[in-house]
CSV table of C-alpha atoms in Angstrom, one decimal:
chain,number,residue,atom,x,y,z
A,1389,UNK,CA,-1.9,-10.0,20.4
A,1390,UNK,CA,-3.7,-6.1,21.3
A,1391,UNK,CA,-6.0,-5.5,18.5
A,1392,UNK,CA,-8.3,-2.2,18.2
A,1393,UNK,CA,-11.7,-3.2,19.1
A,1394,UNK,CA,-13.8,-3.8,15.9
A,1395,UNK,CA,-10.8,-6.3,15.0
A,1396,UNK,CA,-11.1,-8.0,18.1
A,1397,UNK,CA,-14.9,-8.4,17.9
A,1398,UNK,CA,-14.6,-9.6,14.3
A,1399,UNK,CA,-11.5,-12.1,14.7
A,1400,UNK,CA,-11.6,-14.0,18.1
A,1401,UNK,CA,-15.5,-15.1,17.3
A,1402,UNK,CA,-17.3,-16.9,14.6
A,1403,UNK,CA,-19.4,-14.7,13.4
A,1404,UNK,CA,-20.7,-17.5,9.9
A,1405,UNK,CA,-23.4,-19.6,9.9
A,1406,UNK,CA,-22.5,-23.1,8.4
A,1407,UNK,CA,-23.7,-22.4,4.9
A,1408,UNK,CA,-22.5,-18.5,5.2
A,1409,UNK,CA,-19.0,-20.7,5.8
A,1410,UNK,CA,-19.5,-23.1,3.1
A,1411,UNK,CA,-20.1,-20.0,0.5
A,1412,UNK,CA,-17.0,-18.0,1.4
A,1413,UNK,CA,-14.9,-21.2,1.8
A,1414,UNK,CA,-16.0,-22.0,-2.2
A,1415,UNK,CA,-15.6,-18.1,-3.2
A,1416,UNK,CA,-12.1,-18.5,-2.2
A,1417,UNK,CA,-11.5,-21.4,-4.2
A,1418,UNK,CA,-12.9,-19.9,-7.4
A,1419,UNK,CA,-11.0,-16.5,-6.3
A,1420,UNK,CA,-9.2,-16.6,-9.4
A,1421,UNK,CA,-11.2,-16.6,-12.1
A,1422,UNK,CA,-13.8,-14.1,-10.1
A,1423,UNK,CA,-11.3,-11.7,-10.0
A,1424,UNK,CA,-10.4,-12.3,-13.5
A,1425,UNK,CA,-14.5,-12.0,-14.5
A,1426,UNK,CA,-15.1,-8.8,-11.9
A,1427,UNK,CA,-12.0,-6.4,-13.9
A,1428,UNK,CA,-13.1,-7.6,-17.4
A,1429,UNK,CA,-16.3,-6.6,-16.3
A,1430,UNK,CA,-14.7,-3.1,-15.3
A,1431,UNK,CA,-12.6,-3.0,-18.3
A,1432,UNK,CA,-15.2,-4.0,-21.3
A,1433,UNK,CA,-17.4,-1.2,-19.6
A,1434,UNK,CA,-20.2,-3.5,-18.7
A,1435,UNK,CA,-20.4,-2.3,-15.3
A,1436,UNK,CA,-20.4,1.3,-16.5
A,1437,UNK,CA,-23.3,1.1,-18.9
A,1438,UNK,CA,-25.3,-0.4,-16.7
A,1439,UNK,CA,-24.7,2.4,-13.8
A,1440,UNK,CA,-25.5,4.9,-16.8
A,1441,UNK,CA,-28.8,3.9,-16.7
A,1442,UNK,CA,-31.9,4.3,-14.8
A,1443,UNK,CA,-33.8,0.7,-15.7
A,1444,UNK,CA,-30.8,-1.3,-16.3
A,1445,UNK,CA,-29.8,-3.0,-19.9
A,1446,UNK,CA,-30.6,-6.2,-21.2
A,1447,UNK,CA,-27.9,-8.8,-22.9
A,1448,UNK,CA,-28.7,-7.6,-26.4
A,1449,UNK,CA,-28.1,-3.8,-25.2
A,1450,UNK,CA,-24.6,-4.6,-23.5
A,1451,UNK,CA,-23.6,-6.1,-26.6
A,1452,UNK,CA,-24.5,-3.0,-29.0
A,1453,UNK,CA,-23.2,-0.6,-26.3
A,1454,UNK,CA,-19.7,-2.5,-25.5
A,1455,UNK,CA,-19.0,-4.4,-29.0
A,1456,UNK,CA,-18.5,-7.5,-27.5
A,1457,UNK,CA,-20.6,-10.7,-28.4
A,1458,UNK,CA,-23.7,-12.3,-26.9
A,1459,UNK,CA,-21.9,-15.6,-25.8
A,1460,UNK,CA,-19.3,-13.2,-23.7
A,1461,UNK,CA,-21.8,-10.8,-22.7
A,1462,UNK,CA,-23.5,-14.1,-21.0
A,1463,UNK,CA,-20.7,-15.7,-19.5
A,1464,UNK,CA,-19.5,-12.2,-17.8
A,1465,UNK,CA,-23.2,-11.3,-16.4
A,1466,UNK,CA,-24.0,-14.4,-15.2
A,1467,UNK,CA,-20.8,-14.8,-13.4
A,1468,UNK,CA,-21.5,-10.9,-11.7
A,1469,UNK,CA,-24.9,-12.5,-10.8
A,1470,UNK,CA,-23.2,-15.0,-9.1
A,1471,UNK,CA,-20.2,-12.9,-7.5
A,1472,UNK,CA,-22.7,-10.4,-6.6
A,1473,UNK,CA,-21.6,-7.3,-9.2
A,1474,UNK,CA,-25.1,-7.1,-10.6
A,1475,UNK,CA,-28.9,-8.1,-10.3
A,1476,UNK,CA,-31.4,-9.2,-13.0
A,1477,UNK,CA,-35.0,-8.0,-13.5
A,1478,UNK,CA,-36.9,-11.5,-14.1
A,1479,UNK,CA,-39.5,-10.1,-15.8
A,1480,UNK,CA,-37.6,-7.5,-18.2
A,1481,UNK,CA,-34.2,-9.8,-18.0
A,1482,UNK,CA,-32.8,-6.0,-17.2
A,1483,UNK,CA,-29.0,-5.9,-15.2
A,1484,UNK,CA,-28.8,-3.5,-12.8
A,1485,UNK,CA,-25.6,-2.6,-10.5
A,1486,UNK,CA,-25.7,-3.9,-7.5
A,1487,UNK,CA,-24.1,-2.3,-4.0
A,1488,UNK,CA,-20.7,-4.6,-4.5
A,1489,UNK,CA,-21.2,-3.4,-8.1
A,1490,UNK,CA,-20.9,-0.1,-7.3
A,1491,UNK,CA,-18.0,-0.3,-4.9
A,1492,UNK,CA,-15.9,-2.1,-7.0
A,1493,UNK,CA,-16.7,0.6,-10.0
A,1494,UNK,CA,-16.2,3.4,-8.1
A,1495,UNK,CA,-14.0,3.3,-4.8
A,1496,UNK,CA,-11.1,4.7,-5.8
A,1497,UNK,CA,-9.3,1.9,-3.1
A,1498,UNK,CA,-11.0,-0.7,-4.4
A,1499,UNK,CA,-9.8,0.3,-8.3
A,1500,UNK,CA,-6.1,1.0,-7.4
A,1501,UNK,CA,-5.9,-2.5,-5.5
A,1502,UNK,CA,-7.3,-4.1,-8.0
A,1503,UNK,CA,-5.2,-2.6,-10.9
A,1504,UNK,CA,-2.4,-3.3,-8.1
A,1505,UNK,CA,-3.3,-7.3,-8.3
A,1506,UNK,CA,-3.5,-7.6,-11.7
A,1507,UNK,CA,-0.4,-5.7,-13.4
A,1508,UNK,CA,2.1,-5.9,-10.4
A,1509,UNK,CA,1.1,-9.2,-8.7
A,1510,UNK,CA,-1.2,-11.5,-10.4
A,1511,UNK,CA,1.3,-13.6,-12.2
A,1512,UNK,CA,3.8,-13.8,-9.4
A,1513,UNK,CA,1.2,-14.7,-6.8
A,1514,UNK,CA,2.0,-18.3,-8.6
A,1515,UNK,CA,4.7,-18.4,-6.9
A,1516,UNK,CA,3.9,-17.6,-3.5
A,1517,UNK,CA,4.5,-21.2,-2.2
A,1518,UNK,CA,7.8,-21.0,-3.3
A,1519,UNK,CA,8.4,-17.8,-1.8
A,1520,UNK,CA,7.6,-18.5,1.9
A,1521,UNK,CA,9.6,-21.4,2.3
A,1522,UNK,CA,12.4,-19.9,0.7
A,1523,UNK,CA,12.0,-16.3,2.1
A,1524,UNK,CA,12.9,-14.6,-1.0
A,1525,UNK,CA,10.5,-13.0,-4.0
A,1526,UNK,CA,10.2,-16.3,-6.5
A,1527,UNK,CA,7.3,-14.2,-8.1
A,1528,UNK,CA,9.5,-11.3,-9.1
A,1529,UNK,CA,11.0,-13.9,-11.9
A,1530,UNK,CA,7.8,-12.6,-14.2
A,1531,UNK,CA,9.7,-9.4,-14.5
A,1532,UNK,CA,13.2,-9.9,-14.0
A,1533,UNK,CA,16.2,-11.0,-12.1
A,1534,UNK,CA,16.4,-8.7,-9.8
A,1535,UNK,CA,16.8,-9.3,-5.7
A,1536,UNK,CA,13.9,-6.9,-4.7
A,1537,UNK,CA,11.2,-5.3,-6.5
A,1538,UNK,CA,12.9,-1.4,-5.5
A,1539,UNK,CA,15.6,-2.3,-7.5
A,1540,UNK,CA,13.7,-3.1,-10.8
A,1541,UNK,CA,10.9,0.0,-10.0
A,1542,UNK,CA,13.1,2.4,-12.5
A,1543,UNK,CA,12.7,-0.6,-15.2
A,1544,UNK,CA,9.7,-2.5,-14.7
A,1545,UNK,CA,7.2,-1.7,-18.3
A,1546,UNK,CA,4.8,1.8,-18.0
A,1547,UNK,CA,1.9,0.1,-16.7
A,1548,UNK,CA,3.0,-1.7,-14.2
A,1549,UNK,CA,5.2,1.5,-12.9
A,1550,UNK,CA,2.0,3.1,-13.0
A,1551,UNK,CA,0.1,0.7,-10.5
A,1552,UNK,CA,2.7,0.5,-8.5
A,1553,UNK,CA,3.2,4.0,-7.5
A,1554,UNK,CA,-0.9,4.1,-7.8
A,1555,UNK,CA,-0.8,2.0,-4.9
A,1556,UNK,CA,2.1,3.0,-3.4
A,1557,UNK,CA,1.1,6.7,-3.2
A,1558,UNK,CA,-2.4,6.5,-2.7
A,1559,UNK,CA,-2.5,5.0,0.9
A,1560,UNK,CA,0.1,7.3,2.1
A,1561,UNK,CA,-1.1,10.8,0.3
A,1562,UNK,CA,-4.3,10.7,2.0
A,1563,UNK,CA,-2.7,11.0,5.2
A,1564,UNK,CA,0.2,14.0,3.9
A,1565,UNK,CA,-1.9,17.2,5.1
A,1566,UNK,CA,-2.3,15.5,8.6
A,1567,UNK,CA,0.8,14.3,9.0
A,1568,UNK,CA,2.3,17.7,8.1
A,1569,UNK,CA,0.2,19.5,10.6
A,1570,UNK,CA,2.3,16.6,12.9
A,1571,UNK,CA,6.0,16.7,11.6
A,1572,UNK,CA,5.9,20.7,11.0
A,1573,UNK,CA,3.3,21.8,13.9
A,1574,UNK,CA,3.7,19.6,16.9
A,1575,UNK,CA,7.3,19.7,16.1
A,1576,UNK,CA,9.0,22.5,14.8
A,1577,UNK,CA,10.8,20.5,12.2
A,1578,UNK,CA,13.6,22.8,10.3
A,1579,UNK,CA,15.8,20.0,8.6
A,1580,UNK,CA,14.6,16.4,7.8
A,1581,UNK,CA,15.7,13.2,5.8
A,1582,UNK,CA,13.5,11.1,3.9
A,1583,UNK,CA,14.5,7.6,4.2
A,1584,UNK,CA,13.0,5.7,1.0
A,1585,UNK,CA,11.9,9.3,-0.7
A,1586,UNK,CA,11.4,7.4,-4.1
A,1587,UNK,CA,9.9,9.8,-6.3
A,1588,UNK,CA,10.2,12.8,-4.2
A,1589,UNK,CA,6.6,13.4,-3.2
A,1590,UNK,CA,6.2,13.6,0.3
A,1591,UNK,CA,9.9,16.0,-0.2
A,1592,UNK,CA,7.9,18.4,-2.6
A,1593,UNK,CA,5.1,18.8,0.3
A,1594,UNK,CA,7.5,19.3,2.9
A,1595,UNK,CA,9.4,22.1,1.3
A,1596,UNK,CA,5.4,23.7,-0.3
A,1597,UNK,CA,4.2,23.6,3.6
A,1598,UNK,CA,7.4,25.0,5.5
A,1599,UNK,CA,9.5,28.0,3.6
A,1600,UNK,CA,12.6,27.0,5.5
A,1601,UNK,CA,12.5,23.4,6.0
A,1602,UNK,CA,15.5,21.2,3.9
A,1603,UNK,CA,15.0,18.0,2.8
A,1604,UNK,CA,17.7,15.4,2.2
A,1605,UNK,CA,16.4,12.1,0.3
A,1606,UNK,CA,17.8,8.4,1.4
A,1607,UNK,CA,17.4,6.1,-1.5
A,1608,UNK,CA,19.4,3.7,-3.7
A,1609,UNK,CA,21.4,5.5,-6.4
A,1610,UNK,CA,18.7,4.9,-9.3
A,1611,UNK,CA,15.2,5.9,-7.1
A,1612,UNK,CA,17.8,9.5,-6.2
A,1613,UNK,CA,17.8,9.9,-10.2
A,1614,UNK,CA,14.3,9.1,-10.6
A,1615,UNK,CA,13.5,11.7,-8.1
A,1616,UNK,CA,15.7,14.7,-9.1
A,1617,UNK,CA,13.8,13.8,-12.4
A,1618,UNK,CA,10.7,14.4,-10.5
A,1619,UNK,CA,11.4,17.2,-8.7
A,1620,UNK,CA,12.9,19.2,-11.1
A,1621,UNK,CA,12.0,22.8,-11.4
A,1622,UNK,CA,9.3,22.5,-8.8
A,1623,UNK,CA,8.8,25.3,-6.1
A,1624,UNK,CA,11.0,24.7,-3.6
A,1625,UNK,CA,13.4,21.6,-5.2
A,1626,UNK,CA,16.0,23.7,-4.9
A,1627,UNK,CA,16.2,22.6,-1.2
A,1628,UNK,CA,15.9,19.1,-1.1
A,1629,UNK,CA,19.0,17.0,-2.0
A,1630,UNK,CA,19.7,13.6,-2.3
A,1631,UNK,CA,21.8,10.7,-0.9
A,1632,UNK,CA,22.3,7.5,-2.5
A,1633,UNK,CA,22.4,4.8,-0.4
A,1634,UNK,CA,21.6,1.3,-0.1
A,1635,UNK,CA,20.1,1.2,3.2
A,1636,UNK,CA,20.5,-2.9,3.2
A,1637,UNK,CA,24.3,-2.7,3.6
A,1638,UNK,CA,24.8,-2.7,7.2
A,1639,UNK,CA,27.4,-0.9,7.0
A,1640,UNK,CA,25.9,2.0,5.1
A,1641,UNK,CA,25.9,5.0,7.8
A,1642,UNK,CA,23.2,7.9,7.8
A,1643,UNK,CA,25.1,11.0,6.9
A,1644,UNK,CA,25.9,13.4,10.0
A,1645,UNK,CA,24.1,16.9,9.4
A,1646,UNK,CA,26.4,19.7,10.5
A,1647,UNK,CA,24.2,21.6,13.4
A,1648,UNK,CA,22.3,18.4,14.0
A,1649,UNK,CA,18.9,16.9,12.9
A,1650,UNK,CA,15.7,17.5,13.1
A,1651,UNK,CA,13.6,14.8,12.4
A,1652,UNK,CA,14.0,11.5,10.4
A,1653,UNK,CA,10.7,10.0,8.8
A,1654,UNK,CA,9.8,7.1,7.4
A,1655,UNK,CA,7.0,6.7,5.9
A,1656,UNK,CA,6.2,3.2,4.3
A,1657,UNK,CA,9.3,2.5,4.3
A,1658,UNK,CA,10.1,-0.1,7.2
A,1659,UNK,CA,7.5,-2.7,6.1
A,1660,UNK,CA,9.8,-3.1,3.0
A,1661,UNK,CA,12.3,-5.0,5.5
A,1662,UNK,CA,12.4,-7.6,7.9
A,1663,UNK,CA,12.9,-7.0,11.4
A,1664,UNK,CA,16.7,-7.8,11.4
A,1665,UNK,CA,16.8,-5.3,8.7
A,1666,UNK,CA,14.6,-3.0,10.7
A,1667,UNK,CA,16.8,-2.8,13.3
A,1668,UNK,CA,19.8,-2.2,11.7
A,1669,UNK,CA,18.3,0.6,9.8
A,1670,UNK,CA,16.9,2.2,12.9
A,1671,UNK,CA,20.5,1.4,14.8
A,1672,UNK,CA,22.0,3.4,12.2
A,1673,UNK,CA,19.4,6.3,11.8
A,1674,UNK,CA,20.2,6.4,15.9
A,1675,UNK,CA,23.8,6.8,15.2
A,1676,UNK,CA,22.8,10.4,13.0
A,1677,UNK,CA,20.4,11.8,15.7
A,1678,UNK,CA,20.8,14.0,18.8
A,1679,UNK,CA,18.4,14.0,21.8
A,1680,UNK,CA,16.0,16.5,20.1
A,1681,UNK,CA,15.9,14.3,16.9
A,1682,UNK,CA,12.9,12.5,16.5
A,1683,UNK,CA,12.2,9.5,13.7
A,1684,UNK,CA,8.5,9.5,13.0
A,1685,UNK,CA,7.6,6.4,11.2
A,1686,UNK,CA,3.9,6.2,9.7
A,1687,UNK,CA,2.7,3.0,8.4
A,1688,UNK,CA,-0.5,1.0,8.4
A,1689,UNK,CA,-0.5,-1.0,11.0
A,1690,UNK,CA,-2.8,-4.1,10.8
A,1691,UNK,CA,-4.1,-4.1,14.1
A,1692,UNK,CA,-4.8,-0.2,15.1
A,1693,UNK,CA,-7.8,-0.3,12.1
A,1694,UNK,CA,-10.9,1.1,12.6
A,1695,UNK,CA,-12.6,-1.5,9.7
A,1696,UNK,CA,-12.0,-4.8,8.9
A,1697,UNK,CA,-11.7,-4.3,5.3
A,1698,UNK,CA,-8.8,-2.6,6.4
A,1699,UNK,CA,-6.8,-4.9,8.3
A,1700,UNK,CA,-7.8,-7.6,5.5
A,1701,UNK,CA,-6.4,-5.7,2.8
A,1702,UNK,CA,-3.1,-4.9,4.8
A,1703,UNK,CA,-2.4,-8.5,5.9
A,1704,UNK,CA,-3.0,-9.3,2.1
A,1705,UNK,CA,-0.2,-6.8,1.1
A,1706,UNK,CA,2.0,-8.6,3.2
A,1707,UNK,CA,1.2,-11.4,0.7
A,1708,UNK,CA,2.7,-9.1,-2.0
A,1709,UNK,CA,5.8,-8.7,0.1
A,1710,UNK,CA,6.2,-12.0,0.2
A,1711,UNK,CA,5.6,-13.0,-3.5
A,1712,UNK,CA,7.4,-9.9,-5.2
A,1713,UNK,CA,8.5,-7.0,-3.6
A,1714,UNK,CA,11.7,-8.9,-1.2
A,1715,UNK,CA,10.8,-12.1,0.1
A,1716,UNK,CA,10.7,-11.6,4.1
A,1717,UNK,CA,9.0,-8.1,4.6
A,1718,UNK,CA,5.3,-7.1,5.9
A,1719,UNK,CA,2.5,-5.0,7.2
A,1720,UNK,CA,3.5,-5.1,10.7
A,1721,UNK,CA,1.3,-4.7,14.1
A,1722,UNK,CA,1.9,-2.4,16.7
A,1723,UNK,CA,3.8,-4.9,18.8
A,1724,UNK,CA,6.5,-6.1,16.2
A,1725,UNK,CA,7.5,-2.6,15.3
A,1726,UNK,CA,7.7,-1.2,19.3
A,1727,UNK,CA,10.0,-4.5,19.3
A,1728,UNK,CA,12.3,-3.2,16.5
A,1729,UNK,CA,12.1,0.0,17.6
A,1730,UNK,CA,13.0,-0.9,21.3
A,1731,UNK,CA,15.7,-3.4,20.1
A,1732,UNK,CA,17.5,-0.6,18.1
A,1733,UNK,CA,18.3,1.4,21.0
A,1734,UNK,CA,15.3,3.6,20.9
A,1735,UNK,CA,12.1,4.9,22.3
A,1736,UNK,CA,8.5,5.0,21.3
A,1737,UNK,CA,7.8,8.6,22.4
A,1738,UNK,CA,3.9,8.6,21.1
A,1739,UNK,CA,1.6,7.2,18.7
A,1740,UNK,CA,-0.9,9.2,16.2
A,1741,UNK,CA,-3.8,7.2,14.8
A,1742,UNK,CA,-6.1,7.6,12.5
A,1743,UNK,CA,-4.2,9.1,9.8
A,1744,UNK,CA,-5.9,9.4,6.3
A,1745,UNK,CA,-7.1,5.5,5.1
A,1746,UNK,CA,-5.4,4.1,8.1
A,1747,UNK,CA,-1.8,5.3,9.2
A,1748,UNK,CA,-1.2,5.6,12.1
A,1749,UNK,CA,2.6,7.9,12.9
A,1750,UNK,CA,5.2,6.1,15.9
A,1751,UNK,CA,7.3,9.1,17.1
A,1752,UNK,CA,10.7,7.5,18.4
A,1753,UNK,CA,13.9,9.4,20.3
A,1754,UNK,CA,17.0,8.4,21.7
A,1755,UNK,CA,16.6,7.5,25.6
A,1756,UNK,CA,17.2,9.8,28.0
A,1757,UNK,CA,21.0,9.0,29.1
């Protein structure tokens, strides 16, 4: 396994003293219920109050200013003492926010993974077990009987629509104006697909940064809806079209673009599949390119981070992949996808890293005959 150097550093060693150990090892088995405690703490706007002020607020204040009563007041701020969300004055029994405190109240990741956890995942993480020995999503029951989670998006209640595409969209917009500069100025891209386009989003900036670019969308029948919903009246919609298609059915072929094709990308699309299904996909995207065609796939990969809190909150993810969203997907390393990749009959031309909060873009062509 290559792993960028921080990683390395931080997961070949141990780095924990014996009681460092013991604490982490009990944090994880009360992992629930601090969760639970920490977003309560968010959502009854204790955490908030506090940060509003410059001495802190006592019990009996955090009850007048949030409603709630002294007994829960107590239990939650003795709990963030003990997670480490807040710190108490002794001699003035004040709470103040702590530096965890503040992270979890205000880092936009941190709040989008945790609203994430909660409305998408938290209930189907129950059934985890039962997902990896079966290699399907047992946790996706909490919703619905649906095979994967992409088919139930267009259905799933309001809020937890929200958080998905929260989640979904926030990782991967941070890295748009970069990867633009890539797809449109590196490579003078003029027609394009978008394989999993969902809601139309990257589309929309393709066709705002490039005047004559066209966008085709590849996406099952109901996300292809969804997005002409989206896109609709929007500067430039009128050149991006859709194609249904379930990209799982092996024997669903990429259309052929008269005048050939530009570029094919893929952005957080393959970690929804397994490598089988990886293949097949890339096999078939092959079959619609010419030898000036490149596929440029852009995902997270676990081991090109720069932090560890990054490669920990990716190899959690593959977690949810696991639980809800199919059952036999993840957040792949460098090495697996250059397998799939190779495997499909094609080429890893270069690799940009560093992309927004962690992307990193594989450019792939055909061989050279």
């Amino acid at each position: 396994m290559q792993l960028f150097p921080p990683l390395e550093k931080a997961y070949t060693k141990e780095h924990l003293t014996a009681r460092e150990a013991q604490a982490r090892a009990e944090f994880i088995a009360w992992g629930p219920v601090v969760f639970q405690a920490s977003r309560l703490m968010i959502k009854f706007g204790i955490l908030d109050a506090i940060s509003q002020t410059k001495d802190g607020l006592t019990r009996a204040e955090l009850c007048e200013r949030t409603g709630l009563s002294d007994y829960a007041v107590k239990c939650l701020t003795e709990a963030g003492l003990c997670i480490g969300l807040i710190l108490v004055d002794t001699s003035t029994d004040r709470f103040k926010l702590s530096k965890m405190g503040w992270f979890l109240l205000n880092d936009p990741a941190t709040r989008v993974n945790m609203d994430f956890n909660h409305d998408v995942n938290y209930e189907g993480w129950f059934h985890l077990e039962e997902a990896l020995k079966e290699g399907r999503p047992a946790g996706l029951k909490h919703f619905g009987s649906w095979p994967t989670i992409y088919e139930a998006l267009s259905e799933l209640p309001p809020q937890v629509q929200k958080s998905w595409f929260g989640f979904d969209h926030f990782y991967s917009d941070t890295s748009f104006p970069e990867a633009l500069e890539i797809v449109f100025g590196k490579y003078k891209t003029r027609s394009l697909y978008d394989v999993g386009g969902n809601t139309g989003k990257w589309a929309l900036q393709c066709v705002g940064h490039d005047a004559e670019v066209e966008v085709t969308i590849l996406d099952l029948p109901q996300q292809i809806k969804m997005m002409q919903e989206n896109t609709a009246g929007k500067p430039g919609a009128e050149r991006i079209s859709g194609y249904g298609i379930n990209l799982l059915d092996q024997n669903a072929l990429f259309p052929q673009r008269e005048g050939g094709l530009d570029a094919i990308w893929m952005s957080q699309f393959l970690d929804c599949f397994s490598g089988e299904e990886i293949i097949s996909i890339l096999t078939r995207a092959k079959n619609a390119m010419t030898a000036d065609t490149r596929i440029f796939i852009m995902e997270t990969l676990w081991d090109r981070q720069r932090f560890e809190t990054a490669a920990f909150c990716l190899t959690m993810t593959s977690l949810y992949f696991t639980a809800l969203a199919n059952g036999n997907s993840k957040m792949y390393n460098t090495e697996d996808m250059t397998s799939y990749v190779e495997a499909a009959g094609l080429t890893v031309e270069t690799i940009f890293d560093g992309l927004g909060q962690g992307h990193s873009i594989m450019v792939c062509k055909k061989p050279a005959p």
